[in-house]
C-alpha positions as CSV (number, residue, x, y, z in Angstrom):
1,X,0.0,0.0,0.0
2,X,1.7,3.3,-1.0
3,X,-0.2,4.9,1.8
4,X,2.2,3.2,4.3
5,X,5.3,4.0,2.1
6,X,8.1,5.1,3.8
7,X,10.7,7.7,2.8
8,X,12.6,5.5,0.0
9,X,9.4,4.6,-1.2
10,X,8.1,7.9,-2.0
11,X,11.4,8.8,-3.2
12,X,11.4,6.5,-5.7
13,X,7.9,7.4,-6.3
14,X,8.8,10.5,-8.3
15,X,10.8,8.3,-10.8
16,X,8.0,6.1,-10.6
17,X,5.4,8.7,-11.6
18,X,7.3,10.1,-14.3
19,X,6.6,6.9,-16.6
20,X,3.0,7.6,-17.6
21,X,0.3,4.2,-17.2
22,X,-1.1,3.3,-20.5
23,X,-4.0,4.8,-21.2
24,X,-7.0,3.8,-19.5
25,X,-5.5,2.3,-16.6
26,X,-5.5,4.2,-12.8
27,X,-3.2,1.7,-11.1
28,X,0.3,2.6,-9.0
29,X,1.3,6.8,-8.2
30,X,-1.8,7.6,-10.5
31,X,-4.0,5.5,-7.9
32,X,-2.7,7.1,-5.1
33,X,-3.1,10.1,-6.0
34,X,-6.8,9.9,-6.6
35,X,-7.4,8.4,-3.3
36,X,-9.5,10.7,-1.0
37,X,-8.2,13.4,1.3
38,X,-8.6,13.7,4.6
39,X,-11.5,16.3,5.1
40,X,-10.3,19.8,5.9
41,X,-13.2,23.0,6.0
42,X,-11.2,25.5,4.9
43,X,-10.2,23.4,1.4
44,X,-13.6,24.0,0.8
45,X,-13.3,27.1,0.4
46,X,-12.1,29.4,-3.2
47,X,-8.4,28.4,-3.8
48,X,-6.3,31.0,-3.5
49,X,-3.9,32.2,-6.6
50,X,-0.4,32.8,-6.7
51,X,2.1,32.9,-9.2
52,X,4.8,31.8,-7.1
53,X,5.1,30.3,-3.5
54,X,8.2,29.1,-1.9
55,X,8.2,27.0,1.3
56,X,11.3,25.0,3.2
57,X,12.4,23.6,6.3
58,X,9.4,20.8,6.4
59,X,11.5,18.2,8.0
60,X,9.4,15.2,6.9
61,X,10.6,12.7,8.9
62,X,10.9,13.8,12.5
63,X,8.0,14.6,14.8
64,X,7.9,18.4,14.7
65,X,7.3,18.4,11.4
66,X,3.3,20.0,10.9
67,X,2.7,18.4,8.3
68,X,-1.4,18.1,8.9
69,X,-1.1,22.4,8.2
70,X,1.0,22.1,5.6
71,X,-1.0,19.9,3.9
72,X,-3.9,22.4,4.8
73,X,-2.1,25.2,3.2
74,X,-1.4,23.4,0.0
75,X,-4.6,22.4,-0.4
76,X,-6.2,26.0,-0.4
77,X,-4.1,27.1,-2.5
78,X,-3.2,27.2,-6.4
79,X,0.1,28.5,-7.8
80,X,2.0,28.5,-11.3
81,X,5.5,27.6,-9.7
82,X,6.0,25.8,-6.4
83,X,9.7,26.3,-4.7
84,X,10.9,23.6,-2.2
85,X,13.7,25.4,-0.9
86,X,15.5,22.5,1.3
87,X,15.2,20.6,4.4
88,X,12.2,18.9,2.9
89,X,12.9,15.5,4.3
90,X,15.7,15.4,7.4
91,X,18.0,12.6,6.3
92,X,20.0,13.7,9.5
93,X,17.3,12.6,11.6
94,X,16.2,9.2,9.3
95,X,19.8,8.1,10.3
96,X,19.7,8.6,14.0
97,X,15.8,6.5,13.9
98,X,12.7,5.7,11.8
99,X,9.9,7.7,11.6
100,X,7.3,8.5,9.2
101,X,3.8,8.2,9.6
102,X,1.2,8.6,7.4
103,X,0.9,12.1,7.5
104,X,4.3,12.9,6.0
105,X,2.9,10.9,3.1
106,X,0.0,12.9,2.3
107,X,2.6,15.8,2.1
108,X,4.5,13.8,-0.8
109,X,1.0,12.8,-2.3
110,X,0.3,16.6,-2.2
111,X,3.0,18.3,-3.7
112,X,3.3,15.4,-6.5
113,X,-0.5,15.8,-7.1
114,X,0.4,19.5,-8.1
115,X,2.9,19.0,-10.3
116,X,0.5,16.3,-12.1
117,X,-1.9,19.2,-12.5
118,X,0.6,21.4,-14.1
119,X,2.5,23.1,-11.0
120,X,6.0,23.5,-12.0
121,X,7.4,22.3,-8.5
122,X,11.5,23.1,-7.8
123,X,12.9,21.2,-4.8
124,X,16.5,22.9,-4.3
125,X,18.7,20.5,-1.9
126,X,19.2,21.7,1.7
127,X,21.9,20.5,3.6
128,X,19.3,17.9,6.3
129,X,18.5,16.1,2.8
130,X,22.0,16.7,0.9
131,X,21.9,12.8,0.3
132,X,19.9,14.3,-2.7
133,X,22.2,16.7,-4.5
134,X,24.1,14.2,-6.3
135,X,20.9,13.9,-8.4
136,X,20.5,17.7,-8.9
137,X,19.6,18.1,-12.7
138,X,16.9,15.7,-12.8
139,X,13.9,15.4,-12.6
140,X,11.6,13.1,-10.9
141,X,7.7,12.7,-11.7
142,X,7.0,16.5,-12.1
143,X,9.7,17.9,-9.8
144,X,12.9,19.6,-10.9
145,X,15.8,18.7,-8.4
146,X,18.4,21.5,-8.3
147,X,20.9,23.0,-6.3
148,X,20.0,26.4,-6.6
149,X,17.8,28.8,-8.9
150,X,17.1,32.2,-10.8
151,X,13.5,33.1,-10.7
152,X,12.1,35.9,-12.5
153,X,9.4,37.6,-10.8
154,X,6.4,39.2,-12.9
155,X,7.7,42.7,-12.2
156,X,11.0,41.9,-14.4
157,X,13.4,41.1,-11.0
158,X,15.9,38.5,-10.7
159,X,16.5,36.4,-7.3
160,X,18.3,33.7,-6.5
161,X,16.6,30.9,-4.9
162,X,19.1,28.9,-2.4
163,X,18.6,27.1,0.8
164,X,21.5,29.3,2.6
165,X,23.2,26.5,4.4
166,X,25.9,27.5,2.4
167,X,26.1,30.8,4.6
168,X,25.8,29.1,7.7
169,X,29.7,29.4,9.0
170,X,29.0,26.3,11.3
171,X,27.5,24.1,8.9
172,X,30.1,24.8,6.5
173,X,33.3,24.9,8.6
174,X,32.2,22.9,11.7
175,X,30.1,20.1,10.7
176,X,30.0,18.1,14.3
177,X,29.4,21.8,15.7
178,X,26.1,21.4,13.5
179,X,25.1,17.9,14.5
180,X,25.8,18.9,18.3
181,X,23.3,22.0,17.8
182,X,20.8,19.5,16.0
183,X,20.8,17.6,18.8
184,X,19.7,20.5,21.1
185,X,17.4,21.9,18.7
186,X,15.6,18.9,18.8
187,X,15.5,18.5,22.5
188,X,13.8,22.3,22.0
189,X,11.1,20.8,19.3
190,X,10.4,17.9,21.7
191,X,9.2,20.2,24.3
192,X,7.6,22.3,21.7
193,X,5.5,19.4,20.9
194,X,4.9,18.6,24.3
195,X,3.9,22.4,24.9
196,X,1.0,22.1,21.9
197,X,-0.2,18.8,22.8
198,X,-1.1,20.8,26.3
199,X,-2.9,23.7,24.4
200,X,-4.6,21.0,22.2
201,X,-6.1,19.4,25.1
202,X,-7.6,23.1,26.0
203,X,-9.1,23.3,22.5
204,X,-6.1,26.0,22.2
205,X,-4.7,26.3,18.8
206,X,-1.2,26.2,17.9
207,X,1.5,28.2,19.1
208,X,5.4,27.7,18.8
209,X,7.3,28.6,22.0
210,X,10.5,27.4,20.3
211,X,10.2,30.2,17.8
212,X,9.2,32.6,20.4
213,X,12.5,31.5,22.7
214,X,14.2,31.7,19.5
215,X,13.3,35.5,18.7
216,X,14.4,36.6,22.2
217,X,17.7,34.5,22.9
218,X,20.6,37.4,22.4
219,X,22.4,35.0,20.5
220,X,20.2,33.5,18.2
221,X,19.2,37.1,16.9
222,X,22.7,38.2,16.4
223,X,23.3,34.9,14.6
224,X,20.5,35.6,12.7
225,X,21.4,39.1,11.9
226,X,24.8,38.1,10.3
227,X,23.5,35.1,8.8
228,X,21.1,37.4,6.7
229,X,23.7,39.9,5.6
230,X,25.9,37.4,4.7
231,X,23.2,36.1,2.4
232,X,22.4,39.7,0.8
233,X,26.1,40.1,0.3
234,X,26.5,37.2,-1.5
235,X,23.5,38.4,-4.2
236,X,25.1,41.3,-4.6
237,X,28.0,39.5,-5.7
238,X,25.8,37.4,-7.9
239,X,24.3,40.8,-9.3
240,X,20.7,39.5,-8.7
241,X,17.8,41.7,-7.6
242,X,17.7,39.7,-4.2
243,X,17.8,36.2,-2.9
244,X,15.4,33.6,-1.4
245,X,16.3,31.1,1.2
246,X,15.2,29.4,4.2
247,X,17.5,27.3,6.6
248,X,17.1,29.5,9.7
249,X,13.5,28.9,10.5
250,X,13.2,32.7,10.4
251,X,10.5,34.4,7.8
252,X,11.8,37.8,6.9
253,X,11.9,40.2,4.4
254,X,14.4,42.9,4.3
255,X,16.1,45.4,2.2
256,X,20.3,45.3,2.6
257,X,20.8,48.5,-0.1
258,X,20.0,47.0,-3.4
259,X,19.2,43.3,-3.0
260,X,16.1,42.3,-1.2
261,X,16.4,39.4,1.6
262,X,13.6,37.2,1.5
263,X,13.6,34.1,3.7
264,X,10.5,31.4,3.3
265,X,10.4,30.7,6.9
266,X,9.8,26.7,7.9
267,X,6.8,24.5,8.6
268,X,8.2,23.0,12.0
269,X,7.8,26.4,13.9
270,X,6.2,29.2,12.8
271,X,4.6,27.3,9.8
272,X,4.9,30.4,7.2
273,X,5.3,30.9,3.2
274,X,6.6,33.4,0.8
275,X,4.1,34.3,-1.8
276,X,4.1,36.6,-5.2
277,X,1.2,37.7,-6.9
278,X,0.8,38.2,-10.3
279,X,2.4,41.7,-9.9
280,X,5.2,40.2,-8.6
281,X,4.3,41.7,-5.2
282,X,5.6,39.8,-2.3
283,X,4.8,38.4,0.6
284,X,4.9,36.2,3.8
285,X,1.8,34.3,4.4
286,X,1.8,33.2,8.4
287,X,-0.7,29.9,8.1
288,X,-0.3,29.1,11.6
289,X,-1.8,32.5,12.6
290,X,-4.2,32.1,9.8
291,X,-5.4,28.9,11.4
292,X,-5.7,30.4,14.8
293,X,-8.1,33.7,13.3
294,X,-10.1,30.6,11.6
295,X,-10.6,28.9,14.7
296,X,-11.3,32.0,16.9
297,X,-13.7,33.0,13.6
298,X,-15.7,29.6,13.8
299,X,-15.7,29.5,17.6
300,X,-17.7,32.8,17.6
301,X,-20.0,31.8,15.0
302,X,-20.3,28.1,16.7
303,X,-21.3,30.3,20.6
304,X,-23.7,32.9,18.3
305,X,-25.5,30.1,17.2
306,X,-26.0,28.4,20.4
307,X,-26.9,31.6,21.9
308,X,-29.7,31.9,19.0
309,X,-30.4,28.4,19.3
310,X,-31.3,29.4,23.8
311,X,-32.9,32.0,22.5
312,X,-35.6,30.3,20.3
313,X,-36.1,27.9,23.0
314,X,-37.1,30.5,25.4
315,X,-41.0,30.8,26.0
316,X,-42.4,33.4,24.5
């Protein structure tokens, strides 16, 4: 059953989808992609429309990965070009012990499902699934696999699409630095996880205290001050209008003198895309905060009805 795939398995299911079943038959990929979704309310509402969206940092594969509201998000959504700017599945943490349920599936099934329908979907290699960039040049059932990207936005300006790991000065120079600061980042995820299964249990929706920590640890804002200079440098080197990336788990747009900054955010914290319109306006869209205005939206309309509902029952 390719529901119960694991990560090699849907892998191997973009080489798999890009041989096309002979006509008439629904059988393999095809099949699974035609199975029913789980339902979601807000799918059925309009779609929106974007030209572009770039998202990263999903870590399929470990347990902080929210892959239910991505899945959510891409399903309200249509867009001409999809990026996948790295750290889509963390084949740092596959190595260290197995886990995938069946929700990380439907992510795969999603974003393949997309490009079937004509989405021109990008993955660019981050450094927690470099066990892919040996492939880069390929393409896999729909999906271009590169390392990095030009993308032309509808108002004529050039950016370059990278993960940034590149511009990480521990990554690249102290590798077992990295690994060590994986290790506590995802003690940190573990009790961010622990943290929303509380709220959950108070009908509460979700909140990361990790990225909240995150935005007021000294450190980890100087870090990630330098980190996105170092970035906007390196575009103006490249003599591109500005530069998308992800990496940090930090959505951000910012303007360094001529080159734009614009970083995706992630989908294990703050759960957050970078959009352009059909302007070439962009922008960050916060689905996490989205989902908490939904809830607080339906909630009210859920207690006005039960209050018409008293009311109705009340003799006259």
């Amino acid at each position: 059953m390719m529901n119960s795939a694991g990560p090699a398995e849907t892998l191997s299911a973009f080489a798999q989808f890009s041989a096309a079943s002979p006509k008439g038959e629904r059988g393999g990929i095809a099949a699974w992609l035609d199975q029913p979704e789980p339902f979601d309310a807000k799918g059925l509402r309009p779609k929106r429309q974007f030209r572009t969206v770039w998202i990263s940092d999903i870590h399929l594969g470990t347990r902080g990965c929210n892959a239910a509201m991505l899945v959510s998000f891409l399903r309200s959504i249509e867009t001409e070009t999809l990026y996948l700017v790295g750290d889509i599945i963390d084949g740092w943490r596959l190595k260290k012990g197995w886990y995938w349920p069946d929700e990380h599936n439907e992510v795969i099934r999603r974003i393949l499902k997309m490009a079937h329908r004509g989405t021109r979907v990008v993955f660019i290699c981050g450094n927690h699934d470099e066990m892919l960039r040996p492939y880069a040049g390929l393409t896999f059932g729909g999906v271009e696999l590169l390392l990095e990207a030009i993308h032309h936005t509808a108002d004529g300006r050039r950016l370059l699409v990278v993960h940034g790991d590149a511009f990480d000065a521990i990554v690249l120079y102290h590798r077992w630095l990295a690994f060590l600061g994986d290790k506590a980042y995802e003690l940190m995820m573990q009790l961010n996880i622990a943290f929303n299964a509380v709220r959950r249990q108070f009908h509460l929706p979700y909140w990361s205290l990790s990225a909240y920590l995150k935005k007021r640890v000294k450190n980890a804002v100087q870090f990630i001050g330098r980190y996105e200079d170092a970035v906007a440098h390196a575009a103006l080197e490249r003599k591109v209008d500005g530069v998308v990336c992800g990496h940090i788990h930090s959505a951000e747009i910012r303007q360094f003198g001529a080159v734009t900054y614009y970083n995706d955010g992630d989908w294990v914290e703050s759960c957050t895309a970078l959009t352009e319109d059909f302007k070439g306006q962009m922008a960050i869209l916060d689905w996490a905060q989205e989902m908490r205005l939904y809830g607080e939206t339906q909630g009210k309309s859920r207690n006005r009805q039960q209050d018409e509902s008293a009311s109705e029952a009340l003799p006259a």
